[in-house]
XYZ file of C-alpha atoms in Angstrom:
666
model
C 0.281 0.208 -0.028
C 1.331 3.329 -1.130
C 2.756 6.136 1.880
C 0.229 9.228 2.166
C 3.523 11.015 1.256
C 3.786 8.667 -2.622
C -0.221 9.775 -3.451
C 0.801 13.558 -2.456
C 3.977 13.096 -4.311
C 1.421 12.023 -7.217
C -0.051 15.155 -7.160
C 3.107 17.393 -7.112
C 5.137 15.496 -9.680
C 1.883 16.058 -11.964
C 1.534 19.560 -11.237
C 5.485 20.622 -11.945
C 5.631 18.387 -15.190
C 2.297 19.837 -16.578
C 3.145 22.982 -15.690
C 6.955 22.562 -17.511
C 5.488 20.984 -20.589
C 2.958 24.141 -20.913
C 6.067 26.396 -20.181
C 3.815 28.714 -17.568
C 1.243 28.195 -14.857
C 1.865 28.233 -10.899
C 3.663 24.469 -10.054
C 3.812 26.533 -5.704
C 0.457 25.793 -4.653
C -0.084 22.654 -5.910
C 3.068 21.235 -4.344
C 2.652 22.632 -1.126
C -0.973 21.913 -0.996
C -0.911 18.006 -1.784
C -0.515 17.029 1.631
C -3.805 18.691 2.668
C -5.331 17.342 -0.826
C -4.642 14.241 -0.291
C -5.886 13.741 3.128
C -9.744 15.757 2.385
C -10.171 13.614 -0.962
C -9.185 10.425 0.049
C -10.398 10.393 3.803
C -12.939 13.029 4.198
C -14.427 14.046 0.478
C -17.970 11.924 -0.740
C -18.156 12.376 -4.217
C -18.667 10.020 -7.108
C -15.628 10.817 -10.430
C -18.307 9.176 -12.565
C -21.305 11.402 -11.567
C -19.801 14.995 -11.035
C -23.586 16.160 -10.859
C -24.933 13.481 -7.613
C -27.305 16.079 -5.716
C -25.549 15.406 -2.260
C -21.946 15.262 -3.171
C -19.656 17.624 -1.393
C -18.252 20.769 -3.095
C -14.972 21.367 -3.057
C -13.783 24.899 -4.208
C -10.087 25.292 -5.425
C -10.485 29.938 -4.686
C -6.809 30.270 -5.154
C -7.329 29.037 -8.662
C -3.792 29.740 -10.514
C -2.923 26.698 -8.238
C -5.441 24.862 -10.734
C -2.703 21.474 -11.673
C -3.683 20.779 -7.818
C -7.161 20.278 -8.556
C -6.833 18.712 -12.140
C -4.340 16.244 -10.727
C -7.082 15.194 -8.298
C -9.645 14.902 -10.682
C -7.688 12.767 -12.703
C -6.142 10.713 -10.016
C -9.341 10.042 -8.467
C -11.352 8.598 -11.356
C -12.406 11.937 -13.507
C -12.971 12.274 -17.052
C -9.673 14.046 -16.690
C -7.047 11.676 -19.113
C -3.452 12.305 -18.606
C -3.687 13.434 -22.236
C -5.490 16.368 -20.602
C -2.895 16.907 -18.192
C -0.486 17.057 -20.692
C -2.499 19.562 -22.573
C -2.378 21.973 -18.994
C -3.238 25.892 -20.423
C -3.695 24.635 -24.005
C -6.314 26.121 -26.786
C -9.424 23.969 -26.121
C -8.089 21.867 -23.179
C -9.873 20.469 -20.636
C -7.270 22.075 -18.371
C -7.199 25.705 -18.894
C -4.892 27.496 -17.182
C -7.913 28.627 -14.101
C -10.422 26.243 -13.325
C -13.496 26.592 -15.375
C -16.553 25.204 -14.875
C -18.384 23.619 -17.398
C -14.576 22.452 -19.283
C -13.445 20.250 -17.266
C -15.899 17.502 -15.306
C -15.832 17.837 -11.260
C -15.251 21.550 -11.211
C -17.451 23.455 -9.434
C -17.146 27.247 -10.189
C -14.832 29.035 -11.938
C -11.805 30.512 -10.004
C -9.208 32.786 -10.865
C -10.069 36.061 -9.365
C -9.022 35.970 -5.974
C -11.151 35.217 -3.097
C -14.385 34.749 -5.415
C -14.050 31.151 -4.695
C -14.733 32.012 -1.041
C -17.756 33.765 -2.130
C -19.030 30.522 -4.128
C -17.837 28.433 -1.283
C -20.507 30.902 0.956
C -23.126 30.066 -1.479
C -23.000 26.337 -2.001
C -22.873 26.603 2.196
C -25.918 28.998 2.215
C -27.920 26.486 -0.703
C -27.085 23.118 1.675
C -28.766 24.450 4.347
C -31.290 26.353 2.869
C -32.344 23.401 0.760
C -31.583 21.083 4.212
C -34.227 23.250 6.077
C -36.740 23.058 3.350
C -36.704 19.243 2.351
C -35.350 17.156 5.479
C -37.600 15.898 7.492
C -37.230 13.494 10.466
C -35.679 10.347 9.350
C -34.735 11.732 5.844
C -31.549 13.685 5.701
C -31.601 14.148 2.061
C -29.236 16.909 2.080
C -26.459 16.349 3.976
C -23.454 17.274 2.472
C -20.134 19.624 3.463
C -18.505 22.425 1.326
C -15.140 22.973 1.687
C -12.536 25.779 0.135
C -8.713 26.165 -0.482
C -7.647 29.440 -0.366
C -4.471 31.813 -0.300
C -2.734 34.684 1.270
C -3.935 36.754 -2.050
C -7.506 35.796 -1.577
C -7.487 36.936 2.247
C -6.222 40.200 1.235
C -8.551 40.541 -1.144
C -11.952 42.401 0.462
C -14.726 40.445 -0.633
C -13.304 37.819 1.448
C -14.411 40.229 4.233
C -17.922 40.416 2.967
C -18.500 36.992 2.811
C -16.872 35.687 5.560
C -18.157 38.069 8.266
C -21.748 36.943 6.531
C -21.093 33.246 6.433
C -20.359 33.709 10.039
C -23.831 35.567 10.953
C -25.240 32.754 9.326
C -23.496 30.067 10.903
C -22.588 28.031 7.938
C -21.581 24.764 10.089
C -20.675 22.852 6.925
C -18.811 25.025 5.582
C -14.638 24.447 5.751
C -11.846 26.632 4.542
C -8.186 25.660 4.482
C -5.821 28.768 4.677
C -2.480 28.089 2.696
C -0.369 29.993 4.734
C 3.058 29.549 3.254
C 3.541 33.351 3.475
C 4.802 33.843 -0.332
C 2.964 35.551 -2.990
C 4.075 36.834 -6.384
C 6.081 39.853 -5.454
C 7.777 37.597 -2.667
C 7.763 37.450 1.129
C 3.663 39.200 2.393
C 4.988 40.183 6.098
C 6.132 42.931 3.721
C 2.244 43.964 3.115
C -0.431 41.481 5.304
C 0.165 41.230 8.382
C -3.007 40.665 9.481
C -3.778 38.255 12.448
C -5.592 36.179 10.617
C -6.943 33.567 13.387
C -8.559 36.681 15.058
C -9.925 38.446 12.224
C -12.050 34.820 11.592
C -12.726 34.143 15.154
C -14.395 38.150 15.226
C -16.724 37.136 11.822
C -17.946 34.362 14.612
C -15.808 31.600 12.926
C -14.217 28.233 14.497
C -10.448 28.880 13.868
C -8.017 25.983 13.876
C -4.778 27.399 13.745
C -1.267 26.750 13.302
C -1.809 23.290 11.458
C 1.174 21.577 9.878
C 0.116 21.168 6.222
C 2.678 18.340 5.456
C 1.525 16.127 8.774
C -1.545 13.930 7.724
C -2.336 13.394 11.002
C -2.630 16.740 12.220
C -4.469 17.673 9.243
C -7.092 15.122 9.917
C -7.440 16.019 13.662
C -8.279 19.424 12.107
C -10.960 17.792 9.995
C -12.702 16.087 12.331
C -12.627 19.030 14.774
C -14.363 21.031 12.091
C -17.129 18.264 11.202
C -18.037 18.330 14.437
C -18.927 21.876 14.944
C -21.983 22.331 12.761
C -22.950 26.007 14.038
C -20.172 27.855 12.781
C -17.619 27.736 9.575
C -14.129 26.568 10.226
C -10.928 27.800 9.091
C -8.206 25.350 9.557
C -5.052 27.815 9.272
C -2.271 25.041 7.534
C 1.409 26.366 7.512
C 3.256 24.879 4.539
C 6.195 25.470 2.043
C 5.382 26.173 -1.189
C 6.561 24.606 -4.015
C 7.526 21.481 -1.821
C 9.878 19.583 -2.490
C 12.245 21.460 -4.775
C 15.305 22.079 -3.478
C 16.421 25.019 -4.559
C 12.901 27.050 -5.457
C 10.326 25.717 -2.168
C 9.849 28.931 0.258
C 10.743 31.337 -2.367
C 8.236 33.620 -4.947
C 10.260 32.283 -7.769
C 8.211 28.778 -7.766
C 4.389 30.542 -7.543
C 4.312 31.454 -10.997
C 6.863 29.706 -13.472
C 7.411 26.578 -14.328
C 10.800 24.957 -12.255
C 12.798 24.049 -14.912
C 13.632 20.531 -15.952
C 17.030 20.153 -13.807
C 15.113 21.697 -10.999
C 12.413 18.759 -11.480
C 15.313 16.395 -11.801
C 16.345 17.604 -8.460
C 12.483 17.722 -6.710
C 12.082 14.078 -7.902
C 15.320 13.266 -6.274
C 14.041 15.021 -3.158
C 10.715 13.765 -2.897
C 12.008 9.572 -3.815
C 9.627 10.033 -6.798
C 11.449 7.636 -9.142
C 8.697 7.261 -12.012
C 9.553 9.419 -15.454
C 7.139 12.467 -16.488
C 3.001 12.013 -16.357
C 4.001 8.698 -14.863
C 2.039 7.381 -11.909
C 2.315 3.830 -10.729
C -0.286 1.275 -10.764
C -0.348 1.050 -6.948
C -0.548 4.354 -6.549
C -3.000 5.321 -9.516
C -5.349 2.031 -7.678
C -5.087 3.423 -4.375
C -6.024 7.115 -5.210
C -9.269 5.717 -7.482
C -12.767 6.659 -6.223
C -14.515 5.427 -8.211
C -16.471 2.484 -6.202
C -15.930 4.169 -3.387
C -17.989 7.376 -5.199
C -20.489 4.562 -6.548
C -21.307 3.303 -2.951
C -21.539 6.414 -1.410
C -23.958 7.911 -4.275
C -25.878 4.331 -3.976
C -26.322 4.759 0.043
C -27.744 8.396 -0.763
C -30.339 6.845 -3.324
C -31.556 4.045 -0.852
C -32.118 6.846 1.626
C -33.975 9.272 -1.604
C -36.100 6.395 -2.482
C -37.345 5.778 1.095
C -37.860 9.699 1.503
C -39.836 9.751 -1.731
C -42.197 6.968 -0.621
C -42.546 9.147 3.006
C -43.258 12.633 1.154
C -43.701 12.065 -2.553
C -44.826 15.438 -3.512
C -40.977 17.305 -1.642
C -39.271 14.488 -3.297
C -40.616 15.330 -7.424
C -40.295 18.614 -5.590
C -36.531 18.230 -5.146
C -35.890 16.488 -8.227
C -37.695 19.107 -10.480
C -35.649 22.250 -8.547
C -31.986 20.538 -8.487
C -32.907 19.466 -12.307
C -33.098 23.305 -12.636
C -37.115 23.519 -14.312
C -38.925 25.628 -14.040
C -42.968 24.601 -12.262
C -44.781 23.407 -15.539
C -47.688 26.107 -15.218
C -45.484 28.998 -15.028
C -44.855 30.304 -18.353
C -48.687 30.315 -18.790
C -49.495 31.890 -15.236
C -46.466 34.623 -16.528
C -48.305 35.525 -19.331
C -51.329 35.765 -18.016
C -49.671 38.473 -15.790
C -48.616 40.262 -18.390
C -51.902 40.389 -20.085
C -53.177 41.487 -16.296
C -50.444 44.359 -16.576
C -51.401 45.975 -19.975
C -54.908 45.454 -19.227
C -54.608 47.429 -15.705
C -52.194 50.683 -17.067
C -50.504 51.588 -14.194
C -48.250 54.569 -13.916
C -45.378 53.485 -11.508
C -42.164 53.377 -11.281
C -40.235 50.129 -12.875
C -38.728 49.215 -9.881
C -42.245 49.192 -8.126
C -43.544 47.225 -10.961
C -40.811 44.910 -10.286
C -41.887 44.430 -7.612
C -45.715 44.251 -8.267
C -44.082 41.461 -10.494
C -42.669 39.525 -7.642
C -45.855 39.469 -6.125
C -47.270 37.608 -8.829
C -44.194 35.195 -9.880
C -43.057 34.631 -6.227
C -46.164 32.419 -5.499
C -45.515 30.355 -8.166
C -41.593 29.590 -7.964
C -40.094 28.151 -4.245
C -36.782 28.373 -5.682
C -36.651 31.956 -5.672
C -33.798 32.754 -3.309
C -33.961 36.891 -3.223
C -31.887 39.371 -1.521
C -30.420 42.878 -1.532
C -26.729 44.638 -0.389
C -29.039 46.931 2.292
C -31.142 48.584 0.449
C -34.316 46.356 -0.339
C -36.437 49.382 0.466
C -35.319 51.180 -2.302
C -34.722 48.079 -4.725
C -38.176 46.976 -3.305
C -37.233 43.119 -3.643
C -38.832 42.108 -0.638
C -42.382 40.808 -2.227
C -45.204 39.351 0.377
C -44.275 35.933 1.159
C -40.261 36.640 1.727
C -38.907 35.091 4.882
C -35.160 35.652 6.107
C -32.900 33.242 6.323
C -30.965 33.012 9.298
C -28.969 31.067 11.544
C -31.935 29.174 13.258
C -34.079 28.914 10.485
C -32.359 28.613 7.363
C -35.841 27.615 5.558
C -36.272 31.499 4.415
C -36.391 33.156 1.017
C -34.610 36.505 1.222
C -31.072 36.513 1.887
C -30.298 40.218 3.953
C -26.672 40.518 2.234
C -25.333 44.083 4.180
C -23.398 46.575 2.780
C -21.683 44.401 0.901
C -22.837 44.250 -3.113
C -19.559 42.011 -4.369
C -19.966 39.492 -2.025
C -23.381 39.337 -2.885
C -22.886 38.828 -5.922
C -20.298 36.427 -6.012
C -22.772 34.625 -3.372
C -25.553 34.507 -5.968
C -23.573 32.428 -8.415
C -22.646 29.970 -5.428
C -25.606 29.382 -5.090
C -26.927 29.477 -8.568
C -24.259 26.679 -9.229
C -25.259 24.623 -6.351
C -28.569 24.406 -7.685
C -32.137 23.954 -5.947
C -32.274 27.801 -6.235
C -32.898 30.783 -8.864
C -30.752 33.611 -6.749
C -31.701 37.118 -7.537
C -29.944 40.170 -5.731
C -30.273 43.398 -5.932
C -28.442 47.170 -4.970
C -28.533 50.112 -7.214
C -27.240 50.392 -10.827
C -23.969 52.810 -10.063
C -23.167 49.659 -7.714
C -22.572 47.331 -9.938
C -19.440 48.843 -10.021
C -18.776 47.086 -6.973
C -19.872 43.617 -7.806
C -18.545 44.538 -11.597
C -16.515 40.740 -11.412
C -18.871 38.338 -10.224
C -21.573 39.754 -12.796
C -18.793 39.011 -15.155
C -18.520 35.722 -13.878
C -21.809 34.702 -13.770
C -21.744 35.265 -17.726
C -18.667 33.290 -18.348
C -20.344 30.208 -16.217
C -23.373 30.859 -17.811
C -25.178 30.936 -14.168
C -28.949 31.782 -13.620
C -28.032 34.506 -11.512
C -30.471 37.506 -11.678
C -28.995 41.023 -11.059
C -31.821 43.411 -10.247
C -30.234 47.253 -10.390
C -32.470 50.082 -9.826
C -32.445 53.750 -9.379
C -31.394 53.543 -13.264
C -30.179 57.324 -14.134
C -29.732 60.595 -13.521
C -32.981 60.392 -12.903
C -32.525 59.367 -9.241
C -32.239 63.062 -8.568
C -30.410 64.752 -5.678
C -27.953 62.359 -4.760
C -25.991 63.603 -7.416
C -23.325 62.018 -9.890
C -21.467 59.851 -7.331
C -25.191 57.713 -7.452
C -25.888 58.688 -10.671
C -24.885 55.618 -13.203
C -24.083 56.843 -16.801
C -21.819 54.045 -18.328
C -22.802 51.253 -16.331
C -25.528 50.065 -19.139
C -23.334 50.319 -21.926
C -20.927 47.630 -19.906
C -23.371 45.113 -19.461
C -24.832 45.196 -22.802
C -21.018 44.481 -24.184
C -20.515 41.573 -21.728
C -20.764 38.672 -23.250
C -23.191 36.019 -22.927
C -25.173 38.867 -20.321
C -28.168 39.393 -21.008
C -29.927 43.314 -20.220
C -33.560 44.508 -19.373
C -34.195 48.335 -18.990
C -38.145 48.329 -19.061
C -40.422 51.351 -19.818
C -43.496 50.097 -18.067
C -45.633 47.562 -15.934
C -45.768 45.207 -19.091
C -42.200 45.276 -20.229
C -41.006 44.332 -16.443
C -43.018 41.577 -15.975
C -41.826 40.138 -19.235
C -38.490 41.282 -18.333
C -38.899 38.770 -15.187
C -40.110 35.975 -17.360
C -36.989 36.266 -19.794
C -34.342 35.907 -16.787
C -36.426 33.737 -15.295
C -36.912 31.074 -17.638
C -33.060 31.441 -19.605
C -31.112 28.998 -18.458
C -27.886 29.545 -20.171
C -26.476 33.028 -18.578
C -27.602 35.538 -16.045
C -29.439 38.717 -16.772
C -29.535 41.998 -15.187
C -32.268 44.403 -15.068
C -32.299 47.824 -15.235
C -35.275 49.859 -13.008
C -36.268 53.422 -12.488
C -36.889 55.168 -9.236
C -39.328 57.698 -10.944
C -42.568 56.860 -11.781
C -43.495 55.571 -16.071
C -46.323 55.638 -17.285
C -48.217 52.857 -19.105
C -47.996 52.115 -22.972
C -50.613 51.100 -25.381
C -50.096 47.818 -26.885
C -51.896 45.912 -29.371
C -51.737 41.871 -29.149
C -49.109 41.707 -31.635
C -47.192 44.463 -30.183
C -47.662 42.928 -26.587
C -45.904 39.132 -28.107
C -43.565 41.311 -29.723
C -41.753 42.729 -25.918
C -40.126 39.457 -25.357
C -38.424 39.888 -28.679
C -36.375 42.524 -27.120
C -37.553 45.551 -29.643
C -40.626 46.285 -31.079
C -42.553 49.002 -32.851
C -44.479 50.506 -30.404
C -46.603 53.473 -32.296
C -45.573 54.146 -35.746
C -47.575 55.869 -39.084
C -48.710 54.802 -42.079
C -45.984 54.234 -44.228
C -42.199 54.151 -44.606
C -41.371 56.238 -41.484
C -39.386 59.747 -42.187
C -37.780 58.467 -38.826
C -37.110 56.191 -36.277
C -37.442 57.376 -32.527
C -35.880 54.635 -30.284
C -35.758 54.734 -26.827
C -35.286 52.620 -23.274
C -37.165 52.865 -20.431
C -38.020 56.304 -18.744
C -37.122 57.395 -21.963
C -40.006 55.513 -23.986
C -42.838 58.161 -22.892
C -40.772 61.330 -23.826
C -39.997 59.174 -27.644
C -43.175 58.909 -27.560
C -44.404 62.612 -26.842
C -41.792 63.711 -29.488
C -43.532 61.362 -32.235
C -46.720 62.334 -31.200
C -45.561 66.285 -31.644
C -43.598 65.377 -34.720
C -46.519 62.838 -36.488
C -49.059 66.304 -35.893
C -45.957 68.048 -38.237
C -47.137 66.131 -40.872
C -43.870 63.441 -39.788
C -44.053 59.859 -40.551
C -42.327 58.730 -37.571
C -41.715 55.294 -35.838
C -40.936 54.525 -32.180
C -38.773 51.547 -31.204
C -38.948 50.242 -27.182
C -35.862 48.535 -27.157
C -35.868 47.145 -23.971
C -33.391 44.462 -24.382
C -30.775 44.919 -26.816
C -29.039 41.154 -26.551
C -32.637 39.940 -26.944
C -33.321 41.703 -29.941
C -29.826 41.225 -31.523
C -30.762 37.549 -31.564
C -34.154 37.899 -33.344
C -33.958 36.865 -37.188
C -32.489 39.145 -39.943
C -36.452 39.332 -41.571
C -37.896 40.526 -38.021
C -34.730 42.891 -37.019
C -35.518 44.396 -40.807
C -39.115 44.556 -39.720
C -38.243 46.781 -37.012
C -35.584 48.976 -38.461
C -35.849 49.009 -42.267
C -32.277 49.228 -43.641
C -33.595 52.067 -45.954
C -34.601 54.256 -43.306
C -31.333 56.013 -41.804
C -32.753 58.728 -40.567
C -33.011 57.389 -36.704
C -32.228 59.194 -32.834
C -31.821 56.606 -30.106
C -33.072 58.088 -26.671
C -31.791 57.121 -23.620
C -30.495 58.547 -20.023
C -27.225 56.366 -20.515
C -23.655 57.333 -22.386
C -24.673 58.087 -25.909
C -21.415 56.248 -27.806
C -23.404 52.809 -27.126
C -25.908 53.358 -29.374
C -24.324 54.114 -32.570
C -24.490 50.122 -33.402
C -28.474 51.244 -33.915
C -28.685 54.869 -35.594
C -25.284 54.590 -37.533
C -23.162 57.511 -37.538
C -25.050 59.386 -39.723
C -27.702 59.131 -37.058
C -28.527 61.411 -34.161
C -27.999 60.249 -29.786
C -29.821 62.130 -27.136
C -28.397 60.734 -24.377
C -25.008 61.381 -21.493
C -21.512 62.397 -22.770
C -20.546 63.517 -19.189
C -21.495 62.638 -15.607
C -24.551 64.208 -14.302
C -25.191 66.801 -11.390
C -27.019 67.192 -8.177
C -30.624 68.025 -8.854
C -34.192 67.247 -9.270
C -34.364 64.725 -11.394
C -36.636 67.366 -13.447
C -34.670 69.725 -13.332
C -31.665 67.008 -14.817
C -33.537 65.899 -17.855
C -34.173 69.251 -18.972
C -30.039 70.340 -18.328
C -29.199 67.138 -20.560
C -31.472 67.402 -22.940
C -34.568 65.229 -22.314
C -37.331 66.577 -23.459
C -39.457 66.920 -26.213
C -38.313 70.474 -27.406
C -34.733 68.940 -27.827
C -36.042 65.788 -29.359
C -38.021 67.767 -31.607
C -34.523 69.689 -32.309
C -32.603 66.858 -33.132
C -35.310 65.580 -35.254
C -35.144 68.801 -37.732
C -31.383 68.924 -37.929
C -31.766 64.953 -38.792
C -34.257 65.473 -41.161
C -33.169 68.918 -42.800
C -29.460 67.562 -43.371
């Protein structure tokens, strides 16, 4: 039977060989954390390499994702569909082993990591989802949701501010099945961290309400086991296990130094490392006895089979709950959702209320929420302004995790990244809210949702200079363009209650990526529509009002500016002009329509076009062409009542008429 050191050295050998072959990568962390990983994966991690999607598996997150060869080695050795050829193709085009772990590329990768600190946040999201699902579905004698979340993290993760946001919330919520391993090796890219990172990390996490196990020898299997046992014994607090390790462990000349952090060791040093470790095998060679000792397929199949027997008993005792659990973990919406949601859209059209779109959003939540027990809402301390609390929301707490709403506190970045973890876990559709301007605080997590194709729903209110007196620090200008130009991000800016209801329906039904919904503070008038126009809202842009024949001018508008476009169009028609108004609540959804439909809405032969939006102007050249005109923002805003600001920056009927006259007379 191979020794633990032999098993850990298999990780070290694969990691240094793959980095060397790729001529790039980070061998230091995999070599330093190999002993911790060996104990965790072989003695504790409950998973099935043959079925990476098994619902009750433990989740493993490598927050310090630059050490990706650690995870790829673990996946290969334990029996996932990651071959030795995949290991040899580390960091190569279209390989299963990209430079950082990427969700969807590699079986067994639970989340994309690399932007430091976000893996910690994703892990918190996993643990929240586990705790809440358990509270909602487990019954006496039937513990069908019962798994751990384990995360590895480094100094860099702890220096990132997001680590404070999410660790604080994790302690408050008492996430007892969350266990994190801090790789305390004292080295980052710039060298020894004590020149810039002297925090007392144990005291810091104790202050958050965590159980902290300090000063664990990260190269002593018995010490690691004892720490994990203590972590699992405490179900009331998350646990941080602080492991003292040597970066690049085994490299005679580079271990303990920044030189092994982010560069290959070099052929000569690898030869010396093999000698130092007593690893007498060639590059990418894993002896049969070590491979057999690592292989977790049989153990994983047995663990899943045991759980399936438990679930069968649960299904017999609680058939409705079991069916609901399977539906939610599959990510399917209730069978009647689409029909009932569309009926609500029609109801909004019939009512024709003039309300702020943030209020329209809340009204929609009150309509859709009772249909969707999988909704997990939240707001970064602005619920009263974002209007994200609906009639049946219940706060999730340490004592009672059965709720469907998370009070995130002033933690925008943490909220967005936790939402991604909740979405990745399964069983929930998370939404979270803040002011649009504070999208900047959570920008990277919003991007990661798009990269990972997760159904995270971002609710952004106070969408323009229309928020008024708070001034330019709070008035978003460039944020909508930023969201629209993010690949795989869908964005809606509704003009009234109908478009708000359609936006929510689209976001909930979208399963291959996130949606950002941008809502106004100020009231927006209801727009009249016939049946065809109502159906076309879901296409992202549609003809809201028109004149007979080919239009002389097309006005394109979104959100609060749609009403302005309608008013201006009415005056222009009185002047004998043929004017079309196109409401475009979602540019990306419109872009995905057929060429025929797009030509129908925006005919190529009508070049007189004006786009109107209280956001950055430059984005709209895509739709008006270089000869078109844009009434938008080219500067930051000012502090004043909203009405005065709209006049100051040209969002008035008179200015639209002036720009139209200039364009038509040109």
